[in-house]
mmCIF file with all atom_site columns, C-alpha atoms in Angstrom:
data_model
loop_
_atom_site.group_PDB
_atom_site.id
_atom_site.type_symbol
_atom_site.label_atom_id
_atom_site.label_alt_id
_atom_site.label_comp_id
_atom_site.label_asym_id
_atom_site.label_entity_id
_atom_site.label_seq_id
_atom_site.pdbx_PDB_ins_code
_atom_site.Cartn_x
_atom_site.Cartn_y
_atom_site.Cartn_z
_atom_site.occupancy
_atom_site.B_iso_or_equiv
_atom_site.pdbx_formal_charge
_atom_site.auth_seq_id
_atom_site.auth_comp_id
_atom_site.auth_asym_id
_atom_site.auth_atom_id
_atom_site.pdbx_PDB_model_num
ATOM 1  C CA . MET A 1 1  ? -0.185  -8.330  4.446   1.00 0.00 ? 449 MET A CA 1
ATOM 2  C CA . LEU A 1 2  ? -2.745  -6.626  7.047   1.00 0.00 ? 450 LEU A CA 1
ATOM 3  C CA . LEU A 1 3  ? -5.029  -4.196  6.205   1.00 0.00 ? 451 LEU A CA 1
ATOM 4  C CA . LYS A 1 4  ? -7.127  -2.066  7.747   1.00 0.00 ? 452 LYS A CA 1
ATOM 5  C CA . LEU A 1 5  ? -10.958 -2.854  7.134   1.00 0.00 ? 453 LEU A CA 1
ATOM 6  C CA . SER A 1 6  ? -11.523 1.229   6.159   1.00 0.00 ? 454 SER A CA 1
ATOM 7  C CA . LEU A 1 7  ? -8.247  0.888   3.486   1.00 0.00 ? 455 LEU A CA 1
ATOM 8  C CA . LEU A 1 8  ? -10.147 -2.397  2.082   1.00 0.00 ? 456 LEU A CA 1
ATOM 9  C CA . GLU A 1 9  ? -13.348 -0.591  1.742   1.00 0.00 ? 457 GLU A CA 1
ATOM 10 C CA . ASP A 1 10 ? -11.508 2.547   -0.238  1.00 0.00 ? 458 ASP A CA 1
ATOM 11 C CA . ILE A 1 11 ? -10.147 0.211   -2.219  1.00 0.00 ? 459 ILE A CA 1
ATOM 12 C CA . LYS A 1 12 ? -13.147 -1.569  -3.384  1.00 0.00 ? 460 LYS A CA 1
ATOM 13 C CA . ALA A 1 13 ? -14.552 1.913   -3.954  1.00 0.00 ? 461 ALA A CA 1
ATOM 14 C CA . GLY A 1 14 ? -12.292 2.691   -6.395  1.00 0.00 ? 462 GLY A CA 1
ATOM 15 C CA . LYS A 1 15 ? -10.590 5.057   -4.081  1.00 0.00 ? 463 LYS A CA 1
ATOM 16 C CA . VAL A 1 16 ? -7.422  3.676   -3.646  1.00 0.00 ? 464 VAL A CA 1
ATOM 17 C CA . ASP A 1 17 ? -5.464  1.589   -6.022  1.00 0.00 ? 465 ASP A CA 1
ATOM 18 C CA . VAL A 1 18 ? -1.798  1.908   -4.257  1.00 0.00 ? 466 VAL A CA 1
ATOM 19 C CA . ILE A 1 19 ? -0.357  0.619   -0.980  1.00 0.00 ? 467 ILE A CA 1
ATOM 20 C CA . PHE A 1 20 ? 2.935   1.219   0.010   1.00 0.00 ? 468 PHE A CA 1
ATOM 21 C CA . ARG A 1 21 ? 4.930   -1.355  2.825   1.00 0.00 ? 469 ARG A CA 1
ATOM 22 C CA . ARG A 1 22 ? 8.110   -1.192  4.826   1.00 0.00 ? 470 ARG A CA 1
ATOM 23 C CA . TRP A 1 23 ? 8.905   -4.687  5.440   1.00 0.00 ? 471 TRP A CA 1
ATOM 24 C CA . ASN A 1 24 ? 11.885  -7.066  6.512   1.00 0.00 ? 472 ASN A CA 1
ATOM 25 C CA . ARG A 1 25 ? 10.192  -9.821  4.697   1.00 0.00 ? 473 ARG A CA 1
ATOM 26 C CA . PRO A 1 26 ? 7.648   -9.127  1.453   1.00 0.00 ? 474 PRO A CA 1
ATOM 27 C CA . THR A 1 27 ? 4.593   -11.701 1.408   1.00 0.00 ? 475 THR A CA 1
ATOM 28 C CA . VAL A 1 28 ? 3.192   -10.703 -1.763  1.00 0.00 ? 476 VAL A CA 1
ATOM 29 C CA . LYS A 1 29 ? 4.243   -10.555 -5.218  1.00 0.00 ? 477 LYS A CA 1
ATOM 30 C CA . THR A 1 30 ? 2.886   -9.343  -8.205  1.00 0.00 ? 478 THR A CA 1
ATOM 31 C CA . GLY A 1 31 ? 0.438   -11.659 -9.635  1.00 0.00 ? 479 GLY A CA 1
ATOM 32 C CA . GLY A 1 32 ? -0.546  -13.109 -6.588  1.00 0.00 ? 480 GLY A CA 1
ATOM 33 C CA . THR A 1 33 ? -3.927  -12.971 -4.229  1.00 0.00 ? 481 THR A CA 1
ATOM 34 C CA . LEU A 1 34 ? -5.116  -11.711 -0.959  1.00 0.00 ? 482 LEU A CA 1
ATOM 35 C CA . LYS A 1 35 ? -8.127  -13.405 0.285   1.00 0.00 ? 483 LYS A CA 1
ATOM 36 C CA . THR A 1 36 ? -9.551  -10.509 2.859   1.00 0.00 ? 484 THR A CA 1
ATOM 37 C CA . LYS A 1 37 ? -12.466 -9.409  4.487   1.00 0.00 ? 485 LYS A CA 1
ATOM 38 C CA . LEU A 1 38 ? -14.045 -8.528  1.574   1.00 0.00 ? 486 LEU A CA 1
ATOM 39 C CA . GLY A 1 39 ? -13.012 -10.628 -0.901  1.00 0.00 ? 487 GLY A CA 1
ATOM 40 C CA . VAL A 1 40 ? -9.617  -11.058 -3.132  1.00 0.00 ? 488 VAL A CA 1
ATOM 41 C CA . LEU A 1 41 ? -7.490  -8.536  -3.506  1.00 0.00 ? 489 LEU A CA 1
ATOM 42 C CA . SER A 1 42 ? -5.281  -9.168  -6.735  1.00 0.00 ? 490 SER A CA 1
ATOM 43 C CA . ILE A 1 43 ? -1.973  -7.558  -6.475  1.00 0.00 ? 491 ILE A CA 1
ATOM 44 C CA . LEU A 1 44 ? -1.173  -6.164  -10.178 1.00 0.00 ? 492 LEU A CA 1
ATOM 45 C CA . SER A 1 45 ? 2.337   -4.950  -9.034  1.00 0.00 ? 493 SER A CA 1
ATOM 46 C CA . VAL A 1 46 ? 5.207   -4.772  -6.987  1.00 0.00 ? 494 VAL A CA 1
ATOM 47 C CA . THR A 1 47 ? 8.174   -2.138  -7.030  1.00 0.00 ? 495 THR A CA 1
ATOM 48 C CA . ASP A 1 48 ? 10.625  -2.000  -5.026  1.00 0.00 ? 496 ASP A CA 1
ATOM 49 C CA . MET A 1 49 ? 11.354  1.538   -4.369  1.00 0.00 ? 497 MET A CA 1
ATOM 50 C CA . ASN A 1 50 ? 12.968  4.158   -1.638  1.00 0.00 ? 498 ASN A CA 1
ATOM 51 C CA . ALA A 1 51 ? 9.955   5.893   0.381   1.00 0.00 ? 499 ALA A CA 1
ATOM 52 C CA . ASP A 1 52 ? 11.979  9.761   -0.024  1.00 0.00 ? 500 ASP A CA 1
ATOM 53 C CA . ASP A 1 53 ? 10.970  8.815   -4.380  1.00 0.00 ? 501 ASP A CA 1
ATOM 54 C CA . VAL A 1 54 ? 7.140   8.734   -3.269  1.00 0.00 ? 502 VAL A CA 1
ATOM 55 C CA . THR A 1 55 ? 5.534   11.538  -5.458  1.00 0.00 ? 503 THR A CA 1
ATOM 56 C CA . ASP A 1 56 ? 1.831   12.994  -4.259  1.00 0.00 ? 504 ASP A CA 1
ATOM 57 C CA . ALA A 1 57 ? 0.288   11.690  -7.280  1.00 0.00 ? 505 ALA A CA 1
ATOM 58 C CA . ASP A 1 58 ? 1.400   8.331   -5.602  1.00 0.00 ? 506 ASP A CA 1
ATOM 59 C CA . ALA A 1 59 ? 0.324   9.930   -2.119  1.00 0.00 ? 507 ALA A CA 1
ATOM 60 C CA . ARG A 1 60 ? -3.072  10.522  -3.162  1.00 0.00 ? 508 ARG A CA 1
ATOM 61 C CA . ARG A 1 61 ? -3.396  7.256   -4.995  1.00 0.00 ? 509 ARG A CA 1
ATOM 62 C CA . ALA A 1 62 ? -2.814  5.434   -1.952  1.00 0.00 ? 510 ALA A CA 1
ATOM 63 C CA . GLY A 1 63 ? -5.813  7.236   0.114   1.00 0.00 ? 511 GLY A CA 1
ATOM 64 C CA . PHE A 1 64 ? -2.622  10.252  1.355   1.00 0.00 ? 512 PHE A CA 1
ATOM 65 C CA . ASN A 1 65 ? -3.643  14.534  1.321   1.00 0.00 ? 513 ASN A CA 1
ATOM 66 C CA . ASP A 1 66 ? -0.125  14.438  -0.071  1.00 0.00 ? 514 ASP A CA 1
ATOM 67 C CA . VAL A 1 67 ? 3.379   13.822  0.712   1.00 0.00 ? 515 VAL A CA 1
ATOM 68 C CA . ALA A 1 68 ? 3.443   15.019  3.908   1.00 0.00 ? 516 ALA A CA 1
ATOM 69 C CA . ASP A 1 69 ? 0.524   13.485  5.111   1.00 0.00 ? 517 ASP A CA 1
ATOM 70 C CA . PHE A 1 70 ? 2.555   9.885   3.192   1.00 0.00 ? 518 PHE A CA 1
ATOM 71 C CA . ARG A 1 71 ? 5.867   10.814  5.447   1.00 0.00 ? 519 ARG A CA 1
ATOM 72 C CA . ARG A 1 72 ? 3.502   11.901  8.855   1.00 0.00 ? 520 ARG A CA 1
ATOM 73 C CA . TRP A 1 73 ? 1.601   7.578   8.547   1.00 0.00 ? 521 TRP A CA 1
ATOM 74 C CA . LEU A 1 74 ? 4.922   5.970   7.331   1.00 0.00 ? 522 LEU A CA 1
ATOM 75 C CA . ASP A 1 75 ? 6.663   7.856   10.661  1.00 0.00 ? 523 ASP A CA 1
ATOM 76 C CA . THR A 1 76 ? 3.874   5.140   12.892  1.00 0.00 ? 524 THR A CA 1
ATOM 77 C CA . MET A 1 77 ? 5.136   2.301   10.354  1.00 0.00 ? 525 MET A CA 1
ATOM 78 C CA . LYS A 1 78 ? 7.150   -0.436  11.820  1.00 0.00 ? 526 LYS A CA 1
ATOM 79 C CA . GLU A 1 79 ? 11.158  -0.403  10.468  1.00 0.00 ? 527 GLU A CA 1
ATOM 80 C CA . GLY A 1 80 ? 11.676  -2.612  7.648   1.00 0.00 ? 528 GLY A CA 1
ATOM 81 C CA . SER A 1 81 ? 14.912  -2.847  5.312   1.00 0.00 ? 529 SER A CA 1
ATOM 82 C CA . ILE A 1 82 ? 12.357  -2.906  1.952   1.00 0.00 ? 530 ILE A CA 1
ATOM 83 C CA . PHE A 1 83 ? 10.331  -0.400  1.239   1.00 0.00 ? 531 PHE A CA 1
ATOM 84 C CA . GLN A 1 84 ? 7.195   -1.613  -1.942  1.00 0.00 ? 532 GLN A CA 1
ATOM 85 C CA . ARG A 1 85 ? 5.358   0.057   -3.674  1.00 0.00 ? 533 ARG A CA 1
ATOM 86 C CA . ILE A 1 86 ? 1.909   -1.986  -4.682  1.00 0.00 ? 534 ILE A CA 1
ATOM 87 C CA . GLU A 1 87 ? -0.718  -1.821  -7.066  1.00 0.00 ? 535 GLU A CA 1
ATOM 88 C CA . VAL A 1 88 ? -3.441  -3.375  -5.423  1.00 0.00 ? 536 VAL A CA 1
ATOM 89 C CA . ALA A 1 89 ? -7.384  -3.869  -6.728  1.00 0.00 ? 537 ALA A CA 1
ATOM 90 C CA . PHE A 1 90 ? -10.187 -6.485  -6.163  1.00 0.00 ? 538 PHE A CA 1
ATOM 91 C CA . LYS A 1 91 ? -10.969 -9.253  -8.340  1.00 0.00 ? 539 LYS A CA 1
ATOM 92 C CA . ASP A 1 92 ? -14.481 -9.347  -9.797  1.00 0.00 ? 540 ASP A CA 1
#
């Protein structure tokens, strides 16, 4: 899973703790880790869901202003048959 540096910085600062991904083959799983430019990211949970079920609260936890902002971002992402909500945190 490739994450932009600005997103990694927001996760490290505690501003973001949820990531959404749409893909054909998931690359992370609950309890796993991901080595990044800023350190090791813990994958706290991975939940399959429908993008239409994203709430304003989840959108804000992912760094968006609201669901409409999230949907504009999603429209720019590649297509995929699997949509997941991923809770993350940097390891201490």
